[in-house]
Coordinates of C-alpha atoms in Angstrom, one line a residue:
X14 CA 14.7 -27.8 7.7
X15 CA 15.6 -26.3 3.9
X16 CA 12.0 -23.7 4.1
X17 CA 11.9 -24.3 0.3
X18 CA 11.9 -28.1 0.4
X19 CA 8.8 -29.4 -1.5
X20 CA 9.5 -32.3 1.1
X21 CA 10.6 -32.1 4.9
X22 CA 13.8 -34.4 5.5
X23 CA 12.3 -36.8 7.7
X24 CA 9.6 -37.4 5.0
X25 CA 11.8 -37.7 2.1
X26 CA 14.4 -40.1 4.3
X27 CA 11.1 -42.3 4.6
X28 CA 10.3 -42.3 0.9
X29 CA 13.8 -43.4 -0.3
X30 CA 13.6 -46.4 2.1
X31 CA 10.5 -48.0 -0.4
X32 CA 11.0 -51.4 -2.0
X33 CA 11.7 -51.7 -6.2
X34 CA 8.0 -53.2 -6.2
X35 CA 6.9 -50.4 -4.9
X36 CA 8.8 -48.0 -7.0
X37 CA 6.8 -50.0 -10.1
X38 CA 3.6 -49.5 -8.7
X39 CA 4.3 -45.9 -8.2
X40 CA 5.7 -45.5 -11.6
X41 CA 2.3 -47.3 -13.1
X42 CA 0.3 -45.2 -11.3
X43 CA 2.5 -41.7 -11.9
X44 CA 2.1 -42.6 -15.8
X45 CA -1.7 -43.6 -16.2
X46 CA -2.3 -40.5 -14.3
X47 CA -0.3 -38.6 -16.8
X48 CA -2.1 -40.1 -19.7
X49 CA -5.3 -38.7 -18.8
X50 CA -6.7 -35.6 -19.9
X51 CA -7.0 -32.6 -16.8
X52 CA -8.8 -29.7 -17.3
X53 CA -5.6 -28.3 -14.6
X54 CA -3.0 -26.3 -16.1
X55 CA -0.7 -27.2 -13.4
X56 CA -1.4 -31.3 -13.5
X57 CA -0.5 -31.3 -17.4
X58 CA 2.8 -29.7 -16.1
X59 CA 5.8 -31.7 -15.2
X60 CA 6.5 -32.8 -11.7
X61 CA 8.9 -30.6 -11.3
X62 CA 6.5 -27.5 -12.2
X63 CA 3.9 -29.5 -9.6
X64 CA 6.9 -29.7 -7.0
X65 CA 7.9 -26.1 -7.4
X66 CA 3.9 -25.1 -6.2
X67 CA 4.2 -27.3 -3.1
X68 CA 7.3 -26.4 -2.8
X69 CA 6.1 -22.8 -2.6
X70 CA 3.4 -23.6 -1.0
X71 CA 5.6 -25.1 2.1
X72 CA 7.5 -22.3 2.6
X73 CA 5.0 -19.5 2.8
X74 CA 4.1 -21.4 5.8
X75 CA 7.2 -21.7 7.2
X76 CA 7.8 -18.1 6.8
X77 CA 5.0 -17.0 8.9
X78 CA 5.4 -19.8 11.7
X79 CA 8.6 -17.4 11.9
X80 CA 8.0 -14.2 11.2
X81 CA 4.3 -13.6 11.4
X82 CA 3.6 -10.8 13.9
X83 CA 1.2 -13.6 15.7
X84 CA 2.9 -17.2 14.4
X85 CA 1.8 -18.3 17.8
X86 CA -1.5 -18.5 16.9
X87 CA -1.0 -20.8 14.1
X88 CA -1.2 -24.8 13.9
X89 CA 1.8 -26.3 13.5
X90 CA 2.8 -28.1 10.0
X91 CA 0.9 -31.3 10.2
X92 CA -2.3 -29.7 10.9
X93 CA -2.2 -27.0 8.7
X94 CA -1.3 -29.0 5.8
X95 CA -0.1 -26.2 3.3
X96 CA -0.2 -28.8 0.3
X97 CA -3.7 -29.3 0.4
X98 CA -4.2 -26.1 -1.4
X99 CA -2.8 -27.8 -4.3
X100 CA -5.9 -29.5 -6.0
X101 CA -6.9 -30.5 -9.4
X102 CA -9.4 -28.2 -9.4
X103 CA -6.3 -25.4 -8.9
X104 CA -6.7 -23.4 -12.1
X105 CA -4.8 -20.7 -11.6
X106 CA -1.1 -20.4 -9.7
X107 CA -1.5 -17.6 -7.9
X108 CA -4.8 -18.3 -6.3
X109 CA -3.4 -21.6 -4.9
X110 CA -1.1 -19.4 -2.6
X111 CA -3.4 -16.9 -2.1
X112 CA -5.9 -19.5 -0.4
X113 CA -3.0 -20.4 1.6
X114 CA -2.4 -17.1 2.6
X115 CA -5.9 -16.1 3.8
X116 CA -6.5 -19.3 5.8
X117 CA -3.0 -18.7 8.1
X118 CA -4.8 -15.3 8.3
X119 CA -7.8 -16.1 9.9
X120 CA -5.9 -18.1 12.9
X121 CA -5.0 -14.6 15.0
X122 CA -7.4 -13.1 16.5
X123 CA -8.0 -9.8 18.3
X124 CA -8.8 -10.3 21.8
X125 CA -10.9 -6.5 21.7
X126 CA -12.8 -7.4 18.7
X127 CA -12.9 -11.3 18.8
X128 CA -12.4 -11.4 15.0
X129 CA -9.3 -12.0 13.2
X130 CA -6.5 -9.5 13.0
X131 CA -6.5 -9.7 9.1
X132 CA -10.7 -9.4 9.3
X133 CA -11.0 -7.3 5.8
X134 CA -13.9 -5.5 6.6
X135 CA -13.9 -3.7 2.8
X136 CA -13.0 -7.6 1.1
X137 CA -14.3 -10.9 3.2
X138 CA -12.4 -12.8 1.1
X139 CA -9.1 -11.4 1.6
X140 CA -6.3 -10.9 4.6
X141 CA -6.1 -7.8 5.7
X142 CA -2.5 -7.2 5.5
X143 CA -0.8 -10.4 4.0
X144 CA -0.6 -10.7 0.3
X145 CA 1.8 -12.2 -2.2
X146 CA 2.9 -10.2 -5.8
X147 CA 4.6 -11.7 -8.8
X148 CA 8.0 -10.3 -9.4
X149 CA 9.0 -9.2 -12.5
X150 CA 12.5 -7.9 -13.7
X151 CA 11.2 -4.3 -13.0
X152 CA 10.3 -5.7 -9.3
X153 CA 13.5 -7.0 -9.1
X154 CA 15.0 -3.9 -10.1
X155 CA 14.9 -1.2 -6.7
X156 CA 16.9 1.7 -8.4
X157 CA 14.4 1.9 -11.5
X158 CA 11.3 1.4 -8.9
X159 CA 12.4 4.5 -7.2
X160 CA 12.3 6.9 -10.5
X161 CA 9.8 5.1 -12.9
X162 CA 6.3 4.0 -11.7
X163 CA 6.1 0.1 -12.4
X164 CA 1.8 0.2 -11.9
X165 CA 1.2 -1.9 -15.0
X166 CA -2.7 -1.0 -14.3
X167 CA -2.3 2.8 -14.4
X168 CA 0.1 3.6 -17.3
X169 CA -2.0 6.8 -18.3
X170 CA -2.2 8.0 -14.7
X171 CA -5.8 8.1 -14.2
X172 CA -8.2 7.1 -11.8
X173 CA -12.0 7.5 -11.5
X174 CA -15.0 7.8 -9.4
X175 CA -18.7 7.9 -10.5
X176 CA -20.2 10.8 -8.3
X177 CA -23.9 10.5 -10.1
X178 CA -26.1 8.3 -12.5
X179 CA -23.6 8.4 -15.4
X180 CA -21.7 10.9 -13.8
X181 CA -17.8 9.9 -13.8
X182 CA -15.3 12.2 -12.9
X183 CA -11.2 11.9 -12.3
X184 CA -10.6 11.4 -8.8
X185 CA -6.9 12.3 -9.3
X186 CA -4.3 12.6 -11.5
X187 CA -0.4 12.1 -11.1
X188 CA 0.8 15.4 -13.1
X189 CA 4.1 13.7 -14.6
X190 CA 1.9 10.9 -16.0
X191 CA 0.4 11.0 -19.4
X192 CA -3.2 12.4 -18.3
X193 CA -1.1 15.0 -16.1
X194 CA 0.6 15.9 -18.9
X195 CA -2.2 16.5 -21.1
X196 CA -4.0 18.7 -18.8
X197 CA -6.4 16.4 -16.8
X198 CA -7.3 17.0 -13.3
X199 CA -9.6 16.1 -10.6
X200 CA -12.9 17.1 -11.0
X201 CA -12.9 16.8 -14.7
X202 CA -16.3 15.4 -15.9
X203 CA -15.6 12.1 -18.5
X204 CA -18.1 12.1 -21.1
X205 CA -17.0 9.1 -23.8
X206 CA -13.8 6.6 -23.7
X207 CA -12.8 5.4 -26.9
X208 CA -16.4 7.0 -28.6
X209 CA -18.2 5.1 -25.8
X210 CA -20.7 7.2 -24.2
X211 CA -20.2 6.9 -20.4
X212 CA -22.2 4.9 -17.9
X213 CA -22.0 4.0 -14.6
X214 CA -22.7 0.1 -14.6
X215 CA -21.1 -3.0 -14.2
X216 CA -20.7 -3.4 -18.4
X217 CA -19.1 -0.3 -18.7
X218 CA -16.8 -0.5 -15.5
X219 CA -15.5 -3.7 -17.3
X220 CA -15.2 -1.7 -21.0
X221 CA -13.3 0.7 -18.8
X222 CA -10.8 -1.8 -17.2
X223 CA -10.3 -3.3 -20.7
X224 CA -9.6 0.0 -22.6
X225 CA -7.2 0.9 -20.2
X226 CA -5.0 -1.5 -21.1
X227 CA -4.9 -0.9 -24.6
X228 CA -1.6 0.8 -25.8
X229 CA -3.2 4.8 -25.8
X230 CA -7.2 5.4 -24.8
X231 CA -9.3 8.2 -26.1
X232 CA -11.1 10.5 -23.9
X233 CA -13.7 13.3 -24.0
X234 CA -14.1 15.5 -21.4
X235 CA -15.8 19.0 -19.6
X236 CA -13.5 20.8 -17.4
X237 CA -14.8 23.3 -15.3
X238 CA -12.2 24.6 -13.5
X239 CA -11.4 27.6 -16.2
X240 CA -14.8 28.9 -16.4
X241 CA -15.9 26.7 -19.5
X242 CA -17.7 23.4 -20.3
X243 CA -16.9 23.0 -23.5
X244 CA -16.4 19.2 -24.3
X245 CA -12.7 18.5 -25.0
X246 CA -10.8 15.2 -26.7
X247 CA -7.8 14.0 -25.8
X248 CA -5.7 10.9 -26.9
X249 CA -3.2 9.7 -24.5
X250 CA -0.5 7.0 -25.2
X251 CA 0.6 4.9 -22.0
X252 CA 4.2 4.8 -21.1
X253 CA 5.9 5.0 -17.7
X254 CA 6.7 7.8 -15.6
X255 CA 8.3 9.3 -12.7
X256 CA 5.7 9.5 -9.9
X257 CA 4.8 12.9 -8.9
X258 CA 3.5 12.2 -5.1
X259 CA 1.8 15.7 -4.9
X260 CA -1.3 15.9 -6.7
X261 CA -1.9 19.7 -5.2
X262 CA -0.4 22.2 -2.8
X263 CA -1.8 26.1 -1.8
X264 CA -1.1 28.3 0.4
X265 CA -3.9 30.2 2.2
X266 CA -4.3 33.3 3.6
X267 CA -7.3 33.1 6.6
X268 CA -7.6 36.7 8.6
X269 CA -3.5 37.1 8.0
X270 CA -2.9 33.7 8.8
X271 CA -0.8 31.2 6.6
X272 CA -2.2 28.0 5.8
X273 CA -0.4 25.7 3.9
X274 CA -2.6 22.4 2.1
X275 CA -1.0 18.9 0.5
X276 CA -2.6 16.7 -1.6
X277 CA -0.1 13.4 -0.7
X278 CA -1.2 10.1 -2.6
X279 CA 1.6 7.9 -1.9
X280 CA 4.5 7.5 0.2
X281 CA 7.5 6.9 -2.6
X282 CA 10.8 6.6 -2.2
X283 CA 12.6 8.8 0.0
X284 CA 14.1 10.3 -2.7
X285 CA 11.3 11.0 -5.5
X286 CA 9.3 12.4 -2.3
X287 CA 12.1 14.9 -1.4
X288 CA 12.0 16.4 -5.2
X289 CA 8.5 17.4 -5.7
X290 CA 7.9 18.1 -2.1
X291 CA 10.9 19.9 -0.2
X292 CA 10.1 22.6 -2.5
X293 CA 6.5 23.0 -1.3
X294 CA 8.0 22.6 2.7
X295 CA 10.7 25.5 1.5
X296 CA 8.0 27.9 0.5
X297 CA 5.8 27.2 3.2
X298 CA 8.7 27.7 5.8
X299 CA 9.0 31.5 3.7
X300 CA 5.9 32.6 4.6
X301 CA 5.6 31.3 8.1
X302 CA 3.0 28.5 8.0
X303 CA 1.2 28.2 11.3
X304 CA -1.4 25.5 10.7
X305 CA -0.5 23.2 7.9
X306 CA -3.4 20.6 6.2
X307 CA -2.0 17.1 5.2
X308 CA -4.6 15.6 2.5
X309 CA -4.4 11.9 2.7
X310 CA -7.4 10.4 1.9
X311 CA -6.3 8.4 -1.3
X312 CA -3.3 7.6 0.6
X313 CA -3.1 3.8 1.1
X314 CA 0.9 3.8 2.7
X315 CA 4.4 3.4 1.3
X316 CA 7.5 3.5 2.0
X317 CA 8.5 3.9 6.2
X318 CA 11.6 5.8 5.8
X319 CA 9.8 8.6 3.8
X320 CA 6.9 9.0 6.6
X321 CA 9.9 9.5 8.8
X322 CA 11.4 11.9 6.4
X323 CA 8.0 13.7 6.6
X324 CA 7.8 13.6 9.9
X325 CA 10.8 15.2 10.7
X326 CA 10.4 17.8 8.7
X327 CA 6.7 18.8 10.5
X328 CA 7.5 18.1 14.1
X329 CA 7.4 20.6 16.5
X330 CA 11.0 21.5 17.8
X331 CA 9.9 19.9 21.0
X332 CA 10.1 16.7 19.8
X333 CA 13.8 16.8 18.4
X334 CA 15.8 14.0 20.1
X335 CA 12.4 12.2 21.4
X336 CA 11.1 9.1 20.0
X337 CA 9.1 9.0 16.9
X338 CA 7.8 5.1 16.7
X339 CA 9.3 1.6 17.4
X340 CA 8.8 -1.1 15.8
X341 CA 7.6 -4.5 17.9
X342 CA 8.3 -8.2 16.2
X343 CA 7.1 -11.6 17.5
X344 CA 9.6 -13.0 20.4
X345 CA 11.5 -15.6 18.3
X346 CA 12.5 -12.8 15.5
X347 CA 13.3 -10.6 18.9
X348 CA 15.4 -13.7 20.0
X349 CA 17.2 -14.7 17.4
X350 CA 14.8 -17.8 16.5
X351 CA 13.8 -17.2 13.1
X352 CA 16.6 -19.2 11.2
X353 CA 14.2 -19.3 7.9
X354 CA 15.4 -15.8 7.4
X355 CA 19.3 -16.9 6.4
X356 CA 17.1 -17.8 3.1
X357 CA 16.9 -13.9 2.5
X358 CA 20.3 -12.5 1.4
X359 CA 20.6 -9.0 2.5
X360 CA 20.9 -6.4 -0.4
X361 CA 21.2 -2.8 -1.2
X362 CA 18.9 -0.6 -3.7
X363 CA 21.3 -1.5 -6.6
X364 CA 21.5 -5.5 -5.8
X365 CA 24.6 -5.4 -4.5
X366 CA 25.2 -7.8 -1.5
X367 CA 26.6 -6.6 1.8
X368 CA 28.9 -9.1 3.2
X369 CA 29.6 -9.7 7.5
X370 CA 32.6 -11.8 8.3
X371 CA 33.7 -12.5 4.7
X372 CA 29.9 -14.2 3.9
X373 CA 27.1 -12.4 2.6
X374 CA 24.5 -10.6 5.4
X375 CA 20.7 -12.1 5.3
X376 CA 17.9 -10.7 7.2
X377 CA 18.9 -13.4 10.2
X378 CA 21.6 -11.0 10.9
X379 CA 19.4 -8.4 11.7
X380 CA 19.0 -7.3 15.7
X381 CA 14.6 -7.0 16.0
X382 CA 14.8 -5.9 19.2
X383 CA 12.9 -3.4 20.3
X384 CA 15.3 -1.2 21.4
X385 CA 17.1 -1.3 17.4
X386 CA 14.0 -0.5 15.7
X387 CA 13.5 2.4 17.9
X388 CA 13.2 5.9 15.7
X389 CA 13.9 9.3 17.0
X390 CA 13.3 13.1 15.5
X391 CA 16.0 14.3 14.2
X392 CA 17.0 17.8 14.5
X393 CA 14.7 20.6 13.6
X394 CA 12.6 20.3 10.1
X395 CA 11.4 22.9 7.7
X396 CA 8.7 23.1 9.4
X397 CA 9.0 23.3 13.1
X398 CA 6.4 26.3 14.1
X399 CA 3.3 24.8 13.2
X400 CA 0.7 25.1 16.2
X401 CA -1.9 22.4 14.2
X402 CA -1.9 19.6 11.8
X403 CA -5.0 18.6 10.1
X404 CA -4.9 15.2 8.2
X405 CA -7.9 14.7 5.8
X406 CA -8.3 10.7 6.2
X407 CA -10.7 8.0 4.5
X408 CA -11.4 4.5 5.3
X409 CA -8.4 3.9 2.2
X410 CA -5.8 6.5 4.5
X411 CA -3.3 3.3 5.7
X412 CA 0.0 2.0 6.6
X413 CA 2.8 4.8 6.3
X414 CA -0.2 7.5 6.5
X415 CA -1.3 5.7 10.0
X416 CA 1.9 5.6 10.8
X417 CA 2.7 9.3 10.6
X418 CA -0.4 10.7 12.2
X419 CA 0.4 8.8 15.0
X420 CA 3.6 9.5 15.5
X421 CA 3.0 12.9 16.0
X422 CA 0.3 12.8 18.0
X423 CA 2.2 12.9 21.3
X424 CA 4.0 16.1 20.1
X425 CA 1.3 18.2 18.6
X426 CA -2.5 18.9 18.1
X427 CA -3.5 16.4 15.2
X428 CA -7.1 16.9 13.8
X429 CA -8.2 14.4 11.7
X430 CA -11.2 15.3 8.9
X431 CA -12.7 12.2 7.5
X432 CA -14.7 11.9 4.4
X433 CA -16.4 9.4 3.5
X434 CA -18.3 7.6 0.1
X435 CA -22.1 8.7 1.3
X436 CA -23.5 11.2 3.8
X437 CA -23.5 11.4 7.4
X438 CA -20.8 8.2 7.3
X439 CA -18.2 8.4 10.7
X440 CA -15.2 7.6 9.6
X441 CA -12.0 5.8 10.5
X442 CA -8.6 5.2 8.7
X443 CA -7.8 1.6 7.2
X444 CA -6.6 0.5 10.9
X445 CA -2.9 -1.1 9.8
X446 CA -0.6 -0.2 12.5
X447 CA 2.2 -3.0 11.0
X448 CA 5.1 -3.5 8.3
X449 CA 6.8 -5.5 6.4
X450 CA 10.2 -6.0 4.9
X451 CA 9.3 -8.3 1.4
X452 CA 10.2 -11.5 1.0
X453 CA 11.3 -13.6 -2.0
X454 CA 10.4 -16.9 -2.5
X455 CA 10.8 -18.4 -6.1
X456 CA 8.9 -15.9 -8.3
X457 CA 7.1 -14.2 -5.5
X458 CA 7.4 -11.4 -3.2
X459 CA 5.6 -12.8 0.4
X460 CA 4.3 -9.9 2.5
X461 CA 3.6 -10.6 6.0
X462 CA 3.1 -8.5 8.8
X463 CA 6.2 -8.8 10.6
X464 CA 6.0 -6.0 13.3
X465 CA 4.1 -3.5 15.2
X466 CA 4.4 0.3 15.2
X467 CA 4.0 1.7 18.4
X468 CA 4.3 5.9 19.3
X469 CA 6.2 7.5 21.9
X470 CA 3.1 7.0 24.3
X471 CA 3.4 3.1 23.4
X472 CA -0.3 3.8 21.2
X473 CA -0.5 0.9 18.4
X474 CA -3.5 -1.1 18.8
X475 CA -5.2 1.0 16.3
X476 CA -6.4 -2.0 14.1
X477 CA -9.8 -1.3 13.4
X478 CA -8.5 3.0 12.5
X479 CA -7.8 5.8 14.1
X480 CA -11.1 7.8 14.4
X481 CA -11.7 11.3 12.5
X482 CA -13.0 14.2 14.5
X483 CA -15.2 15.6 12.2
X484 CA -16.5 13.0 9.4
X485 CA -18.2 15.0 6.1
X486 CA -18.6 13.4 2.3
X487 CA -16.2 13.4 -0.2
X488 CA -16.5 15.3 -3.2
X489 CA -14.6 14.7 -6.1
X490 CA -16.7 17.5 -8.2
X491 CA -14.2 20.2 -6.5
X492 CA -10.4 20.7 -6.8
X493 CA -8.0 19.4 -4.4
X494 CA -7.1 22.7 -2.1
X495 CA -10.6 24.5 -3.1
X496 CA -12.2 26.3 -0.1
X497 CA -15.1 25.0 -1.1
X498 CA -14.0 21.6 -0.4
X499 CA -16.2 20.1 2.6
X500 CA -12.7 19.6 4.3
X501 CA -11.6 23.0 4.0
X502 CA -14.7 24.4 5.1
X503 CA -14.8 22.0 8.3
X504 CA -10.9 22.8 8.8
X505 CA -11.8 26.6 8.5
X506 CA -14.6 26.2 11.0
X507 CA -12.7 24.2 13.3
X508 CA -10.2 26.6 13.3
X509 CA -12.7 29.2 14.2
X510 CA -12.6 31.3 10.7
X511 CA -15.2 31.8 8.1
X512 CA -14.7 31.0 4.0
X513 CA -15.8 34.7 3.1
X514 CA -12.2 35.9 4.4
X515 CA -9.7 33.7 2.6
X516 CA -7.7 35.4 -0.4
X517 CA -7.7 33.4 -3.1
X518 CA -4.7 32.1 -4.4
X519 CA -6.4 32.2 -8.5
X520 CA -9.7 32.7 -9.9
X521 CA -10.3 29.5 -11.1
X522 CA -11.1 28.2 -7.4
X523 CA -14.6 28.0 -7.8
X524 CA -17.3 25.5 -6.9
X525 CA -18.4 23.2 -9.7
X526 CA -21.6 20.9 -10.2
X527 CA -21.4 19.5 -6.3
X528 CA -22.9 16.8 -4.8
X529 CA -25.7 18.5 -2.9
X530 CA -28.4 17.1 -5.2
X531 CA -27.0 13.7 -5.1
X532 CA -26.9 12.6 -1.7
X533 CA -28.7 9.4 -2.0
X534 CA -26.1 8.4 -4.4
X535 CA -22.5 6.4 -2.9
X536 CA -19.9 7.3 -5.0
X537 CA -17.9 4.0 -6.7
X538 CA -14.5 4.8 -6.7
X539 CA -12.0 3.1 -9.6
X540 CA -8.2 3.4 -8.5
X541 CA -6.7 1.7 -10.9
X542 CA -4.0 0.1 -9.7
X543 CA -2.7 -3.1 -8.8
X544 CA -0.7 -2.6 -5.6
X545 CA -3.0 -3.5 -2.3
X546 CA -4.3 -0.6 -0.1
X547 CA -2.3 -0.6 3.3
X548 CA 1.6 -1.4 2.0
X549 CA 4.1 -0.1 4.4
X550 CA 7.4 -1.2 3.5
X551 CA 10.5 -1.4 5.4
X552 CA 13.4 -1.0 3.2
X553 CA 16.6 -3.1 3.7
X554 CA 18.9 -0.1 3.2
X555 CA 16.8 0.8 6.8
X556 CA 17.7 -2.3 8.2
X557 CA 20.1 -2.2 11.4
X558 CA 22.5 -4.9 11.2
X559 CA 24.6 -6.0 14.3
X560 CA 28.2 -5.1 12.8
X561 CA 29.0 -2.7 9.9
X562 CA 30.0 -4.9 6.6
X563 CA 33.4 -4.8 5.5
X564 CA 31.9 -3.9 2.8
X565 CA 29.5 -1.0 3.3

């Protein structure tokens, strides 16, 4: 069966076998229901617009009675009925497929918890994991995603959190974007957008949204940082830029002790990663970095071959040669079984096809064994005398960041610090121990969770987080890498050391306006961006296909 078919063969055999009469009364009855007037933008469409939904519509469920980590768990075609999400109340393409999607969701379900795998305990109304984007020729283009940031939603690089009544701050800022460049940093106090005095309410959340997608926005501000709370102004003009993955790096020095801190947001692409932070991993290796503290806690996952670049450059030396994770798909994908998948041509980062046996390679060619998707340390990293790693984690820590905390878990001592939105909170990571490699179909990019991480202790069922061992609240009032930082101070106390001894790396390290008065308040965080918390892709130059190309 063609996966994209907007009709299965055996149906469409039966429906060429009808009479002439009833081709008429077909006919009468397609063109007086033409003729009417539909509030639907996709029933004034023609067929063939209507057919490509279905169509679509088909073969995301066909995809995931393939490839879906649990496709056993869902109803077979006939009961599922994938083309009764195409109704005349259907306003809006994309929501068609992502009602699809979020039904097939709900069908797996966690025998610990009783609840679905994909239960989205921060959204009930969406999966989990599975989501669908619209591609774009940017999307479509991997060697510009690596270098330029493609987040339509954050072109000025900013994103917010209120902290207080009318109290917004910048939770973080990307230093090659615009607001980097300007000088904005975390901590910084907002006072007016655009001449708008700030609030923190529902009318001006939506003034915010909307001025941020205005060609430049105008923003006044208090930094405190420097010593001074003079209100400042600021026009920045959106335009894209190279991700900068660090947002902060120090080194510390605790009772002649090295102690290096990362601020990571996002897992990019290998290579992007490797320039801003190989650098940081060079100088920490210089001045012998014993304990090393790995500030994740905006970090929603990424790319998997740059956690394992990561990885292998903290690992102990112990672990050289040993395995890092595998990777665990359904039985037909392990089996050869998924034949949907010769639909997905097998490319490298610039397009280019690889060919096997004078045809081009698709993802069917691919060996999902366990035993392929196996990853091991490689030799020795920068970094491979370090005696702790602390992680600082939230309940937004996912996917690729998951993915390397427990990987090196077996190897290592891990402490994890979690912070959380209000006090006295426990906290656990997102809880999203699976991948994906993206799919095409039409116009559309079909993310699935197709496999299972597992570390070298065969640990993977973390699906509701991995637990912190110390859980304190966030505070976006201090700068990323301050001692004062609740994280620092609990990392410092954990460690056995008091805040009273550290050397200062610069006077400007000092404690702002914290949140000690404002404990009854949540803090409403604003990201910004369009991409879904949790991604963790699997890129197809990672892929392991059974024979080398002739090509390649």
């Amino acid at each position: 069966m063609n996966p994209q078919s907007p009709i299965p063969p055996n149906l469409m055999g039966i429906m060429i076998k009808k009479s002439g009469l009833q081709w008429i009364i077909l006919f009468l009855i397609t063109f007086a229901l033409t003729q009417c007037k539909k509030q639907d933008r996709f029933v004034d469409k023609p067929n063939s617009e209507k057919d490509q939904v279905l169509s679509t519509l088909d073969s995301i469920y066909f995809y995931a009675k393939q490839i879906y980590l649990w496709n056993d768990q869902l109803p077979e075609h006939i009961q599922f009925n994938p083309r009764k999400f195409y109704t005349t109340q259907s306003k809006e393409e994309m929501d068609i497929y992502k009602r699809e999607l979020f039904e097939l969701s709900q069908y797996a379900l966690n025998p610990v918890s009783g609840r679905p795998y994909e239960y989205n305990e921060q959204n009930l109304s969406l999966p989990k994991y599975s989501t669908l984007l619209q591609l774009s020729s940017k999307d479509n283009n991997s060697a510009k995603q690596s270098t330029i940031s493609v987040d339509a939603n954050n072109k000025f690089g900013l994103s917010f959190v209120a902290v207080g009544e009318d109290d917004l701050r910048l939770l973080y800022v990307d230093k090659n974007s615009p607001a980097g460049m300007a000088g904005l940093v975390r901590s910084d106090k907002i006072v007016r957008i655009n001449n708008a005095t700030v609030q923190t309410n529902n009318t001006f959340t939506n003034f915010l949204s909307d001025a941020l997608k205005n060609p430049f926005v105008d923003i006044e501000f208090q930094n405190f940082t420097d010593g001074r709370s003079a209100i400042q102004k600021v026009r920045l003009t959106g335009r894209p830029y190279e991700p900068n993955p660090v947002l902060a790096y120090r080194k510390l020095n605790i009772n002649s002790r090295e102690v290096g801190y990362i601020a990571y947001l996002n897992f990019t692409e290998e290579n992007n990663t490797r320039k801003y932070l190989e650098p940081i991993l060079y100088s920490f290796a210089n001045a012998d970095i014993k304990d090393l503290i790995i500030d994740l806690r905006y970090n929603g996952g990424g790319f998997q071959n740059t956690c394992k670049y990561i990885a292998n450059q903290i690992a102990p030396a112990n672990a050289r040669g040993k395995v890092m994770f595998s990777e665990h798909y359904n039985k037909l994908m392990q089996q050869r079984g998924a034949t949907i998948l010769t639909q997905q041509p097998l490319e490298d980062e610039f397009e280019y096809p690889f060919y096997l046996d004078g045809r081009i390679a698709t993802l069917f060619d691919i060996d999902y064994s366990v035993e392929n998707n196996t990853s091991y340390f490689a030799s020795d990293g920068l970094l491979n005398g370090l005696q702790t790693i602390y992680f600082i984690v939230s309940n937004r820590t996912a996917s690729s960041s998951e993915l390397l905390i427990n990987s090196l878990k077996p190897y290592i001592n891990v402490v994890l610090i979690g912070v959380s939105d209000r006090p006295n909170q426990p906290v656990k990571t997102y809880g999203k121990p699976v991948g994906f490699i993206d799919l095409h179909i039409n116009r559309f990019a079909l993310f699935l969770p197709m496999y299972q991480t597992k570390n070298a202790i065969q640990y993977g069922d973390f699906f509701d987080g991995l637990p912190s061992d110390y859980s304190v609240l966030d505070d976006p009032t201090i700068a990323f890498g301050d001692v004062q930082d609740p994280t620092i101070i609990t990392m410092m106390k954990h460690a056995g050391l008091t805040a009273n001894t550290i050397l200062l790396p610069n006077k400007m390290m000092q404690r702002n306006q914290g949140l000690a008065k404002k404990k009854d308040f949540t803090l409403k965080y604003f990201y910004n961006s369009i991409y879904p918390i949790g991604s963790m892709i699997k890129t197809k130059r990672e892929i392991k296909i059974k024979s080398k190309p002739s090509n390649y």
